Amino acid sequence: KPHFITFPYEIIVDICRYIDIYSLRSLAISCKGLVFVQRYPPLWRNIHFTTPEEH
């Protein structure tokens, strides 16, 4: 199973902007439960973004 990386809510916008700049369209659309395709670095392959309610 892919390993999950948890990011604080505050950086979601920055991550989405980074994603958009690099044309990861499916990721730019939704910033929750993102799954990256194989050609991207393993660290970024599967990211779960937290929300304030989850803290």
CSV table of N, CA and C in Angstrom, one decimal:
chain,number,residue,atom,x,y,z
A,1,LYS,N,0.8,-1.2,0.0
A,1,LYS,CA,0.0,0.0,0.0
A,1,LYS,C,0.9,1.3,0.0
A,2,PRO,N,0.4,2.3,-0.7
A,2,PRO,CA,1.2,3.5,-0.7
A,2,PRO,C,1.3,4.1,0.7
A,3,HIS,N,2.3,4.9,1.0
A,3,HIS,CA,2.5,5.5,2.3
A,3,HIS,C,1.9,6.9,2.2
A,4,PHE,N,1.2,7.2,3.3
A,4,PHE,CA,0.5,8.5,3.4
A,4,PHE,C,1.3,9.5,4.0
A,5,ILE,N,1.2,10.7,3.5
A,5,ILE,CA,2.0,11.9,4.0
A,5,ILE,C,0.9,12.9,4.4
A,6,THR,N,0.9,13.3,5.6
A,6,THR,CA,-0.1,14.3,6.1
A,6,THR,C,0.5,15.7,6.2
A,7,PHE,N,-0.3,16.6,5.6
A,7,PHE,CA,0.1,18.0,5.6
A,7,PHE,C,-0.9,18.8,6.4
A,8,PRO,N,-0.4,19.8,7.1
A,8,PRO,CA,-1.3,20.7,7.8
A,8,PRO,C,-2.2,21.5,6.8
A,9,TYR,N,-3.4,21.9,7.2
A,9,TYR,CA,-4.4,22.6,6.4
A,9,TYR,C,-3.8,23.8,5.8
A,10,GLU,N,-2.9,24.5,6.5
A,10,GLU,CA,-2.4,25.8,6.0
A,10,GLU,C,-1.7,25.8,4.7
A,11,ILE,N,-1.1,24.6,4.4
A,11,ILE,CA,-0.3,24.6,3.1
A,11,ILE,C,-1.0,24.0,2.0
A,12,ILE,N,-2.3,23.7,2.1
A,12,ILE,CA,-3.1,23.1,1.0
A,12,ILE,C,-3.0,24.0,-0.2
A,13,VAL,N,-3.2,25.3,0.0
A,13,VAL,CA,-3.2,26.3,-1.1
A,13,VAL,C,-1.9,26.3,-1.8
A,14,ASP,N,-0.8,26.3,-1.0
A,14,ASP,CA,0.5,26.2,-1.6
A,14,ASP,C,0.7,25.0,-2.5
A,15,ILE,N,0.3,23.8,-1.9
A,15,ILE,CA,0.5,22.6,-2.6
A,15,ILE,C,-0.4,22.6,-3.9
A,16,CYS,N,-1.6,23.1,-3.8
A,16,CYS,CA,-2.4,23.1,-5.0
A,16,CYS,C,-1.8,24.0,-6.1
A,17,ARG,N,-1.3,25.1,-5.6
A,17,ARG,CA,-0.6,26.0,-6.6
A,17,ARG,C,0.6,25.4,-7.3
A,18,TYR,N,1.4,24.7,-6.5
A,18,TYR,CA,2.5,23.9,-7.0
A,18,TYR,C,2.0,22.9,-8.0
A,19,ILE,N,1.0,22.2,-7.6
A,19,ILE,CA,0.4,21.1,-8.5
A,19,ILE,C,-0.1,21.8,-9.8
A,20,ASP,N,-0.8,22.9,-9.7
A,20,ASP,CA,-1.3,23.5,-10.9
A,20,ASP,C,-0.2,24.0,-11.8
A,21,ILE,N,0.9,24.6,-11.2
A,21,ILE,CA,2.0,25.0,-12.0
A,21,ILE,C,2.6,23.9,-12.8
A,22,TYR,N,2.6,22.7,-12.2
A,22,TYR,CA,3.2,21.6,-12.9
A,22,TYR,C,2.2,20.7,-13.7
A,23,SER,N,1.0,21.3,-13.9
A,23,SER,CA,0.0,20.7,-14.7
A,23,SER,C,-0.5,19.3,-14.3
A,24,LEU,N,-0.5,19.1,-13.0
A,24,LEU,CA,-1.1,17.8,-12.5
A,24,LEU,C,-2.6,18.1,-12.4
A,25,ARG,N,-3.3,18.1,-13.5
A,25,ARG,CA,-4.6,18.6,-13.5
A,25,ARG,C,-5.6,17.9,-12.6
A,26,SER,N,-5.5,16.6,-12.5
A,26,SER,CA,-6.4,15.9,-11.6
A,26,SER,C,-6.2,16.2,-10.1
A,27,LEU,N,-4.9,16.6,-9.8
A,27,LEU,CA,-4.6,17.0,-8.5
A,27,LEU,C,-5.0,18.4,-8.2
A,28,ALA,N,-4.9,19.3,-9.2
A,28,ALA,CA,-5.3,20.7,-9.0
A,28,ALA,C,-6.8,20.8,-8.7
A,29,ILE,N,-7.6,19.9,-9.3
A,29,ILE,CA,-9.0,19.9,-9.2
A,29,ILE,C,-9.4,19.6,-7.7
A,30,SER,N,-8.8,18.6,-7.1
A,30,SER,CA,-9.2,18.2,-5.8
A,30,SER,C,-8.0,18.0,-4.9
A,31,CYS,N,-7.9,18.7,-3.7
A,31,CYS,CA,-6.8,18.6,-2.9
A,31,CYS,C,-7.0,17.7,-1.7
A,32,LYS,N,-7.8,16.6,-1.9
A,32,LYS,CA,-8.0,15.7,-0.8
A,32,LYS,C,-7.8,14.2,-1.4
A,33,GLY,N,-7.1,13.4,-0.7
A,33,GLY,CA,-6.9,12.1,-1.2
A,33,GLY,C,-6.2,12.0,-2.5
A,34,LEU,N,-5.2,12.7,-2.7
A,34,LEU,CA,-4.5,12.7,-4.0
A,34,LEU,C,-3.7,11.5,-4.3
A,35,VAL,N,-3.7,11.0,-5.5
A,35,VAL,CA,-2.9,9.9,-5.9
A,35,VAL,C,-2.1,10.3,-7.2
A,36,PHE,N,-0.8,10.2,-7.0
A,36,PHE,CA,0.1,10.6,-8.1
A,36,PHE,C,0.4,9.4,-9.0
A,37,VAL,N,0.6,9.7,-10.3
A,37,VAL,CA,1.0,8.7,-11.2
A,37,VAL,C,2.5,8.3,-11.0
A,38,GLN,N,2.9,7.2,-11.6
A,38,GLN,CA,4.3,6.7,-11.4
A,38,GLN,C,5.4,7.7,-11.8
A,39,ARG,N,5.2,8.5,-12.7
A,39,ARG,CA,6.3,9.3,-13.2
A,39,ARG,C,6.7,10.4,-12.2
A,40,TYR,N,5.9,10.6,-11.1
A,40,TYR,CA,6.3,11.6,-10.1
A,40,TYR,C,7.0,11.0,-9.0
A,41,PRO,N,7.8,11.8,-8.2
A,41,PRO,CA,8.6,11.3,-7.1
A,41,PRO,C,7.8,10.5,-6.1
A,42,PRO,N,8.3,9.4,-5.6
A,42,PRO,CA,7.6,8.6,-4.7
A,42,PRO,C,7.0,9.3,-3.5
A,43,LEU,N,7.8,10.3,-3.0
A,43,LEU,CA,7.3,11.1,-1.8
A,43,LEU,C,6.0,11.7,-2.0
A,44,TRP,N,5.7,12.1,-3.3
A,44,TRP,CA,4.5,12.8,-3.6
A,44,TRP,C,3.4,11.9,-4.2
A,45,ARG,N,3.6,10.6,-4.2
A,45,ARG,CA,2.7,9.7,-4.9
A,45,ARG,C,1.3,9.6,-4.3
A,46,ASN,N,1.3,9.7,-2.9
A,46,ASN,CA,0.0,9.6,-2.3
A,46,ASN,C,-0.1,10.5,-1.1
A,47,ILE,N,-0.9,11.6,-1.2
A,47,ILE,CA,-0.9,12.6,-0.1
A,47,ILE,C,-2.3,12.7,0.4
A,48,HIS,N,-2.4,12.8,1.7
A,48,HIS,CA,-3.7,13.0,2.4
A,48,HIS,C,-3.6,14.4,3.0
A,49,PHE,N,-4.5,15.3,2.7
A,49,PHE,CA,-4.6,16.6,3.3
A,49,PHE,C,-5.5,16.6,4.5
A,50,THR,N,-5.1,17.1,5.6
A,50,THR,CA,-5.9,17.2,6.8
A,50,THR,C,-6.8,18.4,6.7
A,51,THR,N,-7.8,18.4,7.5
A,51,THR,CA,-8.7,19.6,7.6
A,51,THR,C,-8.7,20.0,9.1
A,52,PRO,N,-9.1,21.2,9.4
A,52,PRO,CA,-9.2,21.6,10.9
A,52,PRO,C,-10.0,20.7,11.7
A,53,GLU,N,-11.1,20.1,11.1
A,53,GLU,CA,-12.0,19.2,11.9
A,53,GLU,C,-11.3,17.9,12.3
A,54,GLU,N,-10.2,17.5,11.5
A,54,GLU,CA,-9.5,16.3,11.8
A,54,GLU,C,-8.5,16.4,12.9
A,55,HIS,N,-8.2,17.6,13.3
A,55,HIS,CA,-7.2,17.9,14.4
A,55,HIS,C,-7.8,17.8,15.8
